[in-house]
Amino acid sequence: MENNIAQHRPQWKSHLGFVLAAVGSAIGLGNIWRFSYLAYKNGGGAFLVPYLIALFVVGIPLMILEIGLGHKMRGSAPASFASISKKWEWLGWWQIIFVMFGIVLYYSVIISWCLNFFFFSFNLSWGSDPNTFFFQKFLMLSDNPFKAGDIRLPIVLSLVVVWFLNWFIVFKGIRRGLEQANKIFMPLLFILTATIVFWGLRLPGAMSGIRVYLTPDFSRLSDVRVWMDAFSQIFFTLSLGFGIMIAYASYLPKKTAIVRDSLVISGVNCLFSIFAGFGVFAILGYMAKTTNQPINEVVKESIGLAFVAFPKAISLLPHFSKLFGVLFFGSLVIAGLSSSISIIEAFTSGVVDKFHYKRRTVVSVLSVLGFLGGLIFATRAGLLWLDIVDHFLTQYGLVIAAIFECILIGWIYKTGVLRSHINNYSSWKVGSWWSFCIRATVPLVLIGLLLSSLQQEFTDPYGGYSRLSLIIIGRDWLLITLFMAVIVASHPWKAEPSQGMIK
Ligand code: TRP
């Protein structure tokens, strides 16, 4: 017996459409500025080593798990977990709740900054001092998370645009919305990025930047923080633990090459990051040359890379500098949107699966809530909130959710069942190594990571914030989403998830 959730499920129009949408979710702001910044901070080329290890040890096995699970259960994350055991439904809700009511709220605000900077590029409004411009004129940053001050109008105005676009795309559905948008966004993003990279590589001094990027400083590898950064970056960049890949895979037709797709999605995403890194480092090299500074001094902090160092570099360009700014910030907006729409879809499919509300109503309500929730990050304390919430949700939320995911699939459901489903549909098979990864390697590595992050949290509170602000803004944010998840999970289903979706 197949229940109506599985029967009436929409499907991607084409296989390529699914792959592009999944790649679109994976490639985001994280690939351009977060990756480059982490590489820069963590010893240039040496960062590539833990990054690639994280990709193979944790990223790819979990990608296969999430896509395999969504495909088998044909349901969103809560529906898929509930089909295995009702007791675990909360986990699916928790993932999509802390991403929808956490990560995407500030993520959309960063997209709004990019949109502002896109327009600033037309006349290089940041002038000769982008640092003062960004922090004091644009964000009007306050010095304390509890001093929110007023809401910044330019940010709110573009936040309206961002949420309108999010709403518009997801409202139109899987085929005409998400699939169509990604079919335009992804090729455009690849062209824009390639233009930026080749442009960057031709600038004087570029090669000194590339040398820093490619020359590993292996002494950094003994620092656990480098490894923590690499592993949490892999989660963030591959959208794992978000419930997104499960939802996207639930719209796949029966015949799907699960393993191949998982490898393609992970591979394209990471190659994109590494490729974009060439552009970023080339430009850093150029900046170092023109300002006569060593490369490791041109950038101070993460956000600074995109919104301070880049504007500075853009102003220094001899030709077509405005065009360069427009291309760079335009590509960040596109990369960001194709990611933010994916969580709205993942959340919507969870609600529709369980409560059978009308999809369009859910999307509209979510977009309004998303906009309203984002306002806190558009205040003068926005950047501080963003920094704290991002730290807690990505270093703890995503990691804890993934540990539970492995326990559920590896030990309660038994990986063998999912593995034979995956192998049934794939010409590339996964061997018992995969089960071993899900049952042992991945959870152990993640638990180790979690413990060392926790230990660090106590000895050296994150980012120099007061403990009170870390507790209230960071830890409590995570706990509230968990509480919401438990409540939603305890509500009865409109239709049973457990029989029909397991086929
Ligand atoms: N993978 C994305 C990146 O690297 C992050 C991301 C994907 C995301 N989906 C999301 C962030 C949904 C917020 C909401 O940038």
Short mmCIF file of C-alpha atoms and ligand atoms in Angstrom, two decimals:
data_model
loop_
_atom_site.label_atom_id
_atom_site.label_comp_id
_atom_site.label_asym_id
_atom_site.label_seq_id
_atom_site.Cartn_x
_atom_site.Cartn_y
_atom_site.Cartn_z
CA MET A 1 0.00 0.00 0.00
CA GLU A 2 1.39 3.35 -0.94
CA ASN A 3 -0.06 6.32 0.86
CA ASN A 4 -1.00 9.51 -0.81
CA ILE A 5 2.11 11.40 0.30
CA ALA A 6 4.25 9.23 -1.89
CA GLN A 7 1.71 8.95 -4.70
CA HIS A 8 1.07 12.62 -5.23
CA ARG A 9 4.60 13.69 -4.74
CA PRO A 10 5.83 16.06 -7.40
CA GLN A 11 8.90 15.03 -9.39
CA TRP A 12 11.80 16.82 -10.99
CA LYS A 13 11.22 17.25 -14.68
CA SER A 14 14.68 16.06 -15.55
CA HIS A 15 17.56 14.37 -13.87
CA LEU A 16 19.81 17.29 -14.70
CA GLY A 17 17.27 19.55 -13.00
CA PHE A 18 17.70 17.64 -9.75
CA VAL A 19 21.48 17.66 -9.95
CA LEU A 20 21.56 21.39 -10.68
CA ALA A 21 19.18 22.12 -7.81
CA ALA A 22 21.26 20.07 -5.38
CA VAL A 23 24.45 21.70 -6.64
CA GLY A 24 22.67 25.05 -6.33
CA SER A 25 21.90 24.36 -2.70
CA ALA A 26 25.42 23.23 -2.01
CA ILE A 27 27.19 26.08 -3.78
CA GLY A 28 26.48 29.20 -1.83
CA LEU A 29 28.06 32.09 -0.03
CA GLY A 30 29.99 29.44 1.84
CA ASN A 31 31.94 28.43 -1.25
CA ILE A 32 33.17 31.83 -2.19
CA TRP A 33 34.01 33.75 0.91
CA ARG A 34 33.81 31.19 3.72
CA PHE A 35 36.01 28.61 2.05
CA SER A 36 38.61 31.11 0.91
CA TYR A 37 38.74 32.76 4.26
CA LEU A 38 39.18 29.45 6.04
CA ALA A 39 41.91 28.45 3.65
CA TYR A 40 43.59 31.80 4.20
CA LYS A 41 43.33 31.59 7.97
CA ASN A 42 44.34 27.95 8.23
CA GLY A 43 47.62 27.76 6.43
CA GLY A 44 46.73 28.16 2.73
CA GLY A 45 47.29 24.90 0.90
CA ALA A 46 47.48 22.97 4.16
CA PHE A 47 43.78 23.55 4.65
CA LEU A 48 43.07 21.59 1.49
CA VAL A 49 44.37 18.45 3.22
CA PRO A 50 41.87 18.31 6.12
CA TYR A 51 39.20 19.67 3.80
CA LEU A 52 39.61 16.81 1.33
CA ILE A 53 39.88 14.29 4.15
CA ALA A 54 36.63 15.65 5.61
CA LEU A 55 35.03 15.40 2.17
CA PHE A 56 35.89 11.72 1.80
CA VAL A 57 35.49 10.58 5.39
CA VAL A 58 32.28 12.40 6.27
CA GLY A 59 30.93 14.39 3.34
CA ILE A 60 30.50 11.74 0.68
CA PRO A 61 29.19 8.96 2.98
CA LEU A 62 26.59 11.32 4.44
CA MET A 63 25.62 12.67 1.04
CA ILE A 64 24.95 9.10 -0.11
CA LEU A 65 22.97 8.50 3.07
CA GLU A 66 20.78 11.59 2.72
CA ILE A 67 20.08 11.14 -0.96
CA GLY A 68 19.49 7.41 -0.51
CA LEU A 69 17.15 7.98 2.40
CA GLY A 70 15.06 10.68 0.70
CA HIS A 71 14.82 8.51 -2.38
CA LYS A 72 13.76 5.44 -0.49
CA MET A 73 11.29 7.04 1.87
CA ARG A 74 10.05 9.58 -0.65
CA GLY A 75 9.52 12.03 2.12
CA SER A 76 10.95 15.13 3.76
CA ALA A 77 13.39 14.71 6.65
CA PRO A 78 10.70 14.44 9.39
CA ALA A 79 8.64 12.01 7.30
CA SER A 80 11.69 9.92 6.46
CA PHE A 81 12.86 9.66 10.05
CA ALA A 82 9.32 9.01 11.29
CA SER A 83 9.01 6.15 8.81
CA ILE A 84 11.94 4.50 10.54
CA SER A 85 10.76 5.23 14.03
CA LYS A 86 8.18 7.70 15.28
CA LYS A 87 10.44 8.34 18.24
CA TRP A 88 12.97 9.94 15.93
CA GLU A 89 10.72 12.28 14.06
CA TRP A 90 11.93 15.21 16.20
CA LEU A 91 15.35 14.93 14.59
CA GLY A 92 14.00 15.75 11.14
CA TRP A 93 12.04 18.69 12.50
CA TRP A 94 14.96 19.92 14.46
CA GLN A 95 17.17 20.02 11.36
CA ILE A 96 14.74 21.95 9.25
CA ILE A 97 13.65 24.20 12.10
CA PHE A 98 17.12 25.36 13.10
CA VAL A 99 18.06 25.95 9.51
CA MET A 100 14.78 27.68 8.59
CA PHE A 101 14.51 29.65 11.81
CA GLY A 102 18.21 30.15 12.31
CA ILE A 103 20.72 29.76 9.52
CA VAL A 104 18.56 31.06 6.68
CA LEU A 105 17.51 34.14 8.67
CA TYR A 106 21.04 35.50 8.79
CA TYR A 107 22.05 33.93 5.49
CA SER A 108 19.37 36.02 3.76
CA VAL A 109 20.68 39.11 5.49
CA ILE A 110 24.16 38.41 4.09
CA ILE A 111 22.58 38.05 0.64
CA SER A 112 21.00 41.47 1.25
CA TRP A 113 24.40 42.95 2.03
CA CYS A 114 25.64 41.50 -1.25
CA LEU A 115 22.70 43.04 -3.04
CA ASN A 116 23.56 46.41 -1.53
CA PHE A 117 27.18 46.02 -2.54
CA PHE A 118 26.06 45.02 -6.01
CA PHE A 119 24.51 48.47 -6.31
CA PHE A 120 27.38 50.18 -4.52
CA SER A 121 29.68 48.76 -7.20
CA PHE A 122 28.14 50.97 -9.86
CA ASN A 123 29.86 53.99 -8.40
CA LEU A 124 32.31 52.37 -5.99
CA SER A 125 30.45 53.98 -3.07
CA TRP A 126 32.79 52.53 -0.48
CA GLY A 127 35.38 55.13 -1.40
CA SER A 128 38.94 54.86 -0.23
CA ASP A 129 38.26 53.29 3.16
CA PRO A 130 36.02 50.22 2.76
CA ASN A 131 36.61 49.16 6.34
CA THR A 132 35.05 52.27 7.84
CA PHE A 133 32.43 52.20 5.14
CA PHE A 134 31.31 48.64 5.88
CA PHE A 135 31.35 48.62 9.65
CA GLN A 136 30.53 52.21 10.49
CA LYS A 137 28.56 53.62 7.62
CA PHE A 138 26.78 50.57 6.26
CA LEU A 139 26.21 48.32 9.30
CA MET A 140 26.62 51.10 11.87
CA LEU A 141 27.81 48.28 14.06
CA SER A 142 27.17 48.56 17.79
CA ASP A 143 29.71 47.32 20.28
CA ASN A 144 27.50 44.93 22.19
CA PRO A 145 24.95 42.31 21.06
CA PHE A 146 22.39 43.68 23.48
CA LYS A 147 22.62 47.18 22.07
CA ALA A 148 20.59 46.55 18.97
CA GLY A 149 19.83 50.15 18.10
CA ASP A 150 17.61 50.76 15.14
CA ILE A 151 17.06 48.69 12.05
CA ARG A 152 19.23 49.62 9.08
CA LEU A 153 16.97 50.75 6.29
CA PRO A 154 19.17 49.84 3.29
CA ILE A 155 19.53 46.32 4.64
CA VAL A 156 15.82 45.92 5.27
CA LEU A 157 14.92 47.16 1.82
CA SER A 158 17.10 44.59 0.15
CA LEU A 159 15.95 41.95 2.61
CA VAL A 160 12.45 42.53 1.26
CA VAL A 161 13.77 41.89 -2.24
CA VAL A 162 15.61 38.74 -1.16
CA TRP A 163 12.56 37.27 0.56
CA PHE A 164 10.37 38.22 -2.36
CA LEU A 165 12.68 36.28 -4.69
CA ASN A 166 12.83 33.35 -2.27
CA TRP A 167 9.06 33.31 -2.09
CA PHE A 168 8.56 33.74 -5.81
CA ILE A 169 10.80 30.82 -6.75
CA VAL A 170 9.60 28.32 -4.17
CA PHE A 171 5.95 29.33 -4.63
CA LYS A 172 6.11 28.21 -8.25
CA GLY A 173 6.92 24.68 -7.20
CA ILE A 174 9.56 22.10 -7.88
CA ARG A 175 9.54 22.14 -11.65
CA ARG A 176 8.63 25.65 -12.62
CA GLY A 177 10.24 27.25 -9.60
CA LEU A 178 13.30 25.56 -8.15
CA GLU A 179 14.32 23.56 -11.19
CA GLN A 180 13.84 26.43 -13.60
CA ALA A 181 15.63 28.94 -11.38
CA ASN A 182 18.65 26.69 -10.93
CA LYS A 183 18.82 25.98 -14.66
CA ILE A 184 19.38 29.70 -15.11
CA PHE A 185 21.36 30.41 -11.94
CA MET A 186 23.95 27.67 -12.13
CA PRO A 187 25.32 28.21 -15.65
CA LEU A 188 25.29 31.95 -14.98
CA LEU A 189 27.19 31.47 -11.75
CA PHE A 190 29.80 29.29 -13.44
CA ILE A 191 30.34 31.86 -16.17
CA LEU A 192 30.59 34.75 -13.71
CA THR A 193 33.00 32.88 -11.48
CA ALA A 194 35.18 31.80 -14.37
CA THR A 195 35.33 35.40 -15.54
CA ILE A 196 36.39 36.57 -12.10
CA VAL A 197 39.03 33.85 -11.76
CA PHE A 198 40.63 34.44 -15.16
CA TRP A 199 40.50 38.19 -14.70
CA GLY A 200 42.11 37.81 -11.27
CA LEU A 201 44.86 35.54 -12.55
CA ARG A 202 46.00 38.12 -15.09
CA LEU A 203 46.53 40.85 -12.50
CA PRO A 204 50.07 41.71 -11.46
CA GLY A 205 51.06 39.98 -8.22
CA ALA A 206 48.39 37.31 -8.67
CA MET A 207 50.94 34.55 -8.65
CA SER A 208 52.20 35.45 -5.21
CA GLY A 209 48.64 34.97 -3.94
CA ILE A 210 48.34 31.64 -5.70
CA ARG A 211 51.62 30.58 -4.16
CA VAL A 212 50.21 31.19 -0.68
CA TYR A 213 47.07 29.29 -1.67
CA LEU A 214 48.95 26.27 -2.94
CA THR A 215 51.92 26.14 -0.61
CA PRO A 216 50.94 24.09 2.38
CA ASP A 217 52.02 25.08 5.83
CA PHE A 218 51.91 21.62 7.34
CA SER A 219 52.72 22.81 10.81
CA ARG A 220 49.12 24.07 11.00
CA LEU A 221 47.82 20.51 10.79
CA SER A 222 48.60 19.83 14.42
CA ASP A 223 46.04 22.43 15.48
CA VAL A 224 42.60 20.87 16.12
CA ARG A 225 40.89 24.10 15.20
CA VAL A 226 42.03 23.64 11.62
CA TRP A 227 40.35 20.24 11.56
CA MET A 228 37.21 21.55 13.17
CA ASP A 229 36.98 24.30 10.59
CA ALA A 230 37.47 21.80 7.78
CA PHE A 231 34.79 19.41 9.01
CA SER A 232 32.18 22.02 9.78
CA GLN A 233 32.87 23.66 6.44
CA ILE A 234 32.15 20.36 4.69
CA PHE A 235 28.74 20.14 6.37
CA PHE A 236 27.88 23.70 5.66
CA THR A 237 29.05 23.64 2.10
CA LEU A 238 27.39 20.35 1.16
CA SER A 239 24.13 21.34 2.93
CA LEU A 240 24.37 18.15 5.03
CA GLY A 241 22.42 17.85 8.25
CA PHE A 242 20.03 20.50 6.90
CA GLY A 243 17.37 18.02 5.78
CA ILE A 244 17.70 19.58 2.34
CA MET A 245 19.24 16.72 0.38
CA ILE A 246 16.64 14.34 1.87
CA ALA A 247 13.81 16.56 0.65
CA TYR A 248 15.34 17.12 -2.78
CA ALA A 249 15.93 13.39 -3.24
CA SER A 250 12.32 12.66 -2.31
CA TYR A 251 11.25 14.22 -5.60
CA LEU A 252 13.38 11.83 -7.65
CA PRO A 253 11.93 9.17 -9.87
CA LYS A 254 12.50 5.51 -8.98
CA LYS A 255 15.29 5.06 -11.47
CA THR A 256 18.11 7.18 -10.16
CA ALA A 257 21.83 6.68 -9.94
CA ILE A 258 22.06 7.54 -6.26
CA VAL A 259 25.77 6.96 -5.76
CA ARG A 260 26.85 8.66 -8.93
CA ASP A 261 24.69 11.69 -8.22
CA SER A 262 26.03 11.98 -4.70
CA LEU A 263 29.58 11.96 -6.01
CA VAL A 264 28.82 14.45 -8.74
CA ILE A 265 27.11 16.88 -6.37
CA SER A 266 29.86 16.71 -3.75
CA GLY A 267 32.61 16.83 -6.37
CA VAL A 268 31.23 19.79 -8.31
CA ASN A 269 30.68 21.70 -5.09
CA CYS A 270 34.20 21.22 -3.78
CA LEU A 271 35.86 21.80 -7.14
CA PHE A 272 33.89 25.01 -7.39
CA SER A 273 35.25 26.14 -4.02
CA ILE A 274 38.81 25.29 -4.95
CA PHE A 275 38.41 27.01 -8.31
CA ALA A 276 36.89 30.15 -6.79
CA GLY A 277 39.76 30.12 -4.28
CA PHE A 278 42.16 30.78 -7.17
CA GLY A 279 40.28 33.98 -7.96
CA VAL A 280 40.21 35.12 -4.36
CA PHE A 281 43.90 34.45 -3.74
CA ALA A 282 44.91 36.01 -7.04
CA ILE A 283 43.15 39.17 -5.98
CA LEU A 284 44.73 39.08 -2.54
CA GLY A 285 48.10 38.76 -4.26
CA TYR A 286 47.31 41.76 -6.42
CA MET A 287 46.29 43.75 -3.37
CA ALA A 288 49.40 42.80 -1.49
CA LYS A 289 51.50 44.00 -4.41
CA THR A 290 49.72 47.30 -4.94
CA THR A 291 49.55 48.18 -1.26
CA ASN A 292 52.99 46.82 -0.49
CA GLN A 293 51.82 44.58 2.33
CA PRO A 294 52.50 40.92 2.95
CA ILE A 295 49.57 38.72 1.92
CA ASN A 296 48.83 37.54 5.41
CA GLU A 297 48.09 41.08 6.45
CA VAL A 298 45.71 42.20 3.76
CA VAL A 299 42.64 40.64 5.36
CA LYS A 300 41.68 40.72 8.99
CA GLU A 301 38.52 38.68 9.41
CA SER A 302 36.01 36.48 7.68
CA ILE A 303 33.29 38.90 6.76
CA GLY A 304 36.00 41.37 5.95
CA LEU A 305 37.15 39.26 3.06
CA ALA A 306 34.04 39.82 0.95
CA PHE A 307 32.94 43.21 2.18
CA VAL A 308 36.19 44.96 2.99
CA ALA A 309 39.09 43.35 1.15
CA PHE A 310 37.21 42.80 -2.09
CA PRO A 311 35.83 46.33 -2.33
CA LYS A 312 39.34 47.60 -1.64
CA ALA A 313 40.78 45.38 -4.35
CA ILE A 314 38.03 46.41 -6.75
CA SER A 315 38.84 50.09 -6.27
CA LEU A 316 42.49 49.37 -7.02
CA LEU A 317 41.76 47.74 -10.37
CA PRO A 318 43.10 49.72 -13.30
CA HIS A 319 40.30 48.92 -15.76
CA PHE A 320 36.59 48.14 -15.55
CA SER A 321 36.64 48.08 -11.77
CA LYS A 322 32.91 48.76 -11.49
CA LEU A 323 32.11 45.89 -13.78
CA PHE A 324 34.25 43.61 -11.66
CA GLY A 325 32.31 44.61 -8.53
CA VAL A 326 29.00 44.04 -10.24
CA LEU A 327 30.09 40.57 -11.38
CA PHE A 328 31.47 39.60 -7.98
CA PHE A 329 28.54 40.72 -5.87
CA GLY A 330 26.07 39.56 -8.50
CA SER A 331 27.51 36.08 -8.33
CA LEU A 332 27.31 36.08 -4.53
CA VAL A 333 23.62 37.01 -4.73
CA ILE A 334 22.92 34.21 -7.18
CA ALA A 335 24.90 31.64 -5.21
CA GLY A 336 23.10 32.69 -2.04
CA LEU A 337 19.59 32.59 -3.46
CA SER A 338 19.97 29.12 -4.94
CA SER A 339 20.88 27.93 -1.43
CA SER A 340 18.27 29.81 0.57
CA ILE A 341 15.42 28.55 -1.59
CA SER A 342 16.47 24.99 -0.83
CA ILE A 343 15.71 25.20 2.87
CA ILE A 344 12.34 26.84 2.31
CA GLU A 345 11.53 23.88 0.10
CA ALA A 346 12.81 21.39 2.69
CA PHE A 347 10.71 22.98 5.41
CA THR A 348 7.64 23.28 3.23
CA SER A 349 7.80 19.64 2.25
CA GLY A 350 8.02 18.67 5.94
CA VAL A 351 4.90 20.63 6.81
CA VAL A 352 2.98 19.47 3.76
CA ASP A 353 3.88 15.83 4.40
CA LYS A 354 2.67 15.97 7.95
CA PHE A 355 -0.20 18.42 8.09
CA HIS A 356 -1.35 18.42 4.46
CA TYR A 357 -1.59 22.21 4.39
CA LYS A 358 -1.59 23.83 0.99
CA ARG A 359 1.95 24.15 -0.26
CA ARG A 360 1.53 27.69 -1.48
CA THR A 361 0.10 28.88 1.81
CA VAL A 362 3.02 27.34 3.68
CA VAL A 363 5.56 29.00 1.38
CA SER A 364 3.92 32.39 1.77
CA VAL A 365 3.68 32.20 5.55
CA LEU A 366 7.28 30.99 5.80
CA SER A 367 8.58 33.81 3.64
CA VAL A 368 6.88 36.43 5.80
CA LEU A 369 8.18 34.79 8.98
CA GLY A 370 11.63 34.48 7.46
CA PHE A 371 11.68 38.17 6.65
CA LEU A 372 10.44 39.16 10.11
CA GLY A 373 12.92 36.85 11.83
CA GLY A 374 15.72 38.31 9.74
CA LEU A 375 15.06 41.81 11.07
CA ILE A 376 17.07 41.07 14.19
CA PHE A 377 20.14 40.60 11.98
CA ALA A 378 19.39 43.86 10.22
CA THR A 379 19.81 45.92 13.38
CA ARG A 380 23.03 47.62 14.39
CA ALA A 381 23.95 44.56 16.43
CA GLY A 382 23.12 42.29 13.50
CA LEU A 383 26.65 41.22 12.69
CA LEU A 384 27.31 40.23 16.30
CA TRP A 385 24.15 38.14 16.50
CA LEU A 386 24.96 36.59 13.17
CA ASP A 387 28.42 35.62 14.29
CA ILE A 388 27.18 33.97 17.49
CA VAL A 389 24.19 32.20 15.97
CA ASP A 390 26.29 30.96 13.06
CA HIS A 391 28.90 29.56 15.42
CA PHE A 392 26.40 27.64 17.52
CA LEU A 393 24.20 26.36 14.74
CA THR A 394 26.99 25.22 12.45
CA GLN A 395 29.53 23.95 14.98
CA TYR A 396 26.96 22.29 17.21
CA GLY A 397 23.56 22.04 15.52
CA LEU A 398 24.71 20.52 12.24
CA VAL A 399 27.24 18.26 13.90
CA ILE A 400 24.89 16.94 16.60
CA ALA A 401 22.11 16.38 14.07
CA ALA A 402 24.50 14.40 11.87
CA ILE A 403 25.65 12.25 14.78
CA PHE A 404 22.04 11.35 15.53
CA GLU A 405 21.40 10.73 11.86
CA CYS A 406 24.22 8.16 11.83
CA ILE A 407 22.98 6.50 15.01
CA LEU A 408 19.45 6.26 13.64
CA ILE A 409 20.41 4.88 10.24
CA GLY A 410 23.42 2.88 11.35
CA TRP A 411 22.16 1.28 14.51
CA ILE A 412 18.38 1.44 14.64
CA TYR A 413 17.43 1.13 11.01
CA LYS A 414 20.51 -0.84 10.04
CA THR A 415 22.60 0.44 7.20
CA GLY A 416 22.24 -2.85 5.33
CA VAL A 417 18.64 -2.09 4.36
CA LEU A 418 19.44 1.33 3.01
CA ARG A 419 22.59 0.07 1.34
CA SER A 420 20.77 -2.58 -0.61
CA HIS A 421 18.17 -0.01 -1.65
CA ILE A 422 20.91 2.30 -2.87
CA ASN A 423 22.72 -0.50 -4.67
CA ASN A 424 19.50 -1.67 -6.27
CA TYR A 425 19.24 1.59 -8.12
CA SER A 426 22.88 2.37 -8.76
CA SER A 427 25.29 0.99 -11.25
CA TRP A 428 28.08 2.20 -8.97
CA LYS A 429 27.62 0.20 -5.79
CA VAL A 430 28.61 1.10 -2.28
CA GLY A 431 30.46 -1.60 -0.40
CA SER A 432 30.46 -2.47 3.25
CA TRP A 433 32.96 0.36 3.79
CA TRP A 434 29.99 2.70 3.55
CA SER A 435 28.09 0.95 6.34
CA PHE A 436 31.23 1.04 8.41
CA CYS A 437 31.57 4.76 7.85
CA ILE A 438 28.00 5.47 8.87
CA ARG A 439 28.05 3.20 11.89
CA ALA A 440 31.49 3.99 13.20
CA THR A 441 33.86 6.36 11.46
CA VAL A 442 31.54 9.30 10.86
CA PRO A 443 29.88 9.37 14.31
CA LEU A 444 33.20 8.85 16.09
CA VAL A 445 34.95 11.58 14.19
CA LEU A 446 32.03 13.91 14.80
CA ILE A 447 31.83 13.11 18.49
CA GLY A 448 35.55 13.80 18.82
CA LEU A 449 35.09 17.10 17.08
CA LEU A 450 32.14 18.02 19.20
CA LEU A 451 33.99 17.30 22.41
CA SER A 452 36.95 19.38 21.40
CA SER A 453 34.68 22.28 20.38
CA LEU A 454 32.92 22.04 23.72
CA GLN A 455 36.15 21.98 25.61
CA GLN A 456 37.29 25.02 23.76
CA GLU A 457 34.01 26.77 24.42
CA PHE A 458 34.64 26.56 28.13
CA THR A 459 38.28 27.46 28.13
CA ASP A 460 38.10 30.20 25.56
CA PRO A 461 34.56 31.55 24.95
CA TYR A 462 33.89 32.10 21.26
CA GLY A 463 34.91 35.37 19.67
CA GLY A 464 35.54 37.21 22.92
CA TYR A 465 31.82 37.74 23.57
CA SER A 466 30.46 37.78 27.11
CA ARG A 467 29.33 34.39 28.39
CA LEU A 468 25.84 35.73 28.89
CA SER A 469 25.45 36.69 25.27
CA LEU A 470 26.81 33.35 24.09
CA ILE A 471 24.36 31.52 26.33
CA ILE A 472 21.31 33.57 25.48
CA ILE A 473 21.90 34.08 21.79
CA GLY A 474 23.77 30.91 20.90
CA ARG A 475 22.94 28.03 23.18
CA ASP A 476 19.36 29.07 23.84
CA TRP A 477 18.66 29.58 20.17
CA LEU A 478 19.62 25.97 19.62
CA LEU A 479 17.58 24.75 22.60
CA ILE A 480 14.48 26.67 21.57
CA THR A 481 14.56 25.12 18.11
CA LEU A 482 14.92 21.71 19.71
CA PHE A 483 11.94 22.39 21.92
CA MET A 484 9.88 23.51 18.92
CA ALA A 485 10.89 20.34 17.08
CA VAL A 486 9.74 18.10 19.91
CA ILE A 487 6.38 19.87 20.05
CA VAL A 488 5.78 19.63 16.31
CA ALA A 489 6.86 15.99 16.30
CA SER A 490 4.40 15.13 19.04
CA HIS A 491 1.45 16.30 16.97
CA PRO A 492 -0.47 13.52 15.22
CA TRP A 493 0.01 12.94 11.50
CA LYS A 494 -2.80 13.57 9.08
CA ALA A 495 -1.83 10.41 7.28
CA GLU A 496 0.43 7.66 8.52
CA PRO A 497 4.00 8.20 7.39
CA SER A 498 5.20 4.80 8.31
CA GLN A 499 3.75 2.39 5.82
CA GLY A 500 3.36 4.04 2.48
CA MET A 501 6.68 5.68 2.24
CA ILE A 502 8.72 2.61 2.95
CA LYS A 503 8.75 0.68 -0.27
N1 TRP B 1 25.73 25.13 1.22
C1 TRP B 1 25.48 26.52 1.36
C2 TRP B 1 26.76 27.32 1.31
O1 TRP B 1 27.82 26.79 1.16
C3 TRP B 1 24.77 26.83 2.64
C4 TRP B 1 23.34 26.56 2.57
C5 TRP B 1 22.71 25.64 1.81
C6 TRP B 1 22.35 27.25 3.27
N2 TRP B 1 21.38 25.71 2.00
C7 TRP B 1 21.13 26.65 2.88
C8 TRP B 1 22.35 28.26 4.18
C9 TRP B 1 19.95 27.10 3.39
C10 TRP B 1 21.16 28.70 4.67
C11 TRP B 1 19.96 28.11 4.28
O2 TRP B 1 26.73 28.51 1.39
#
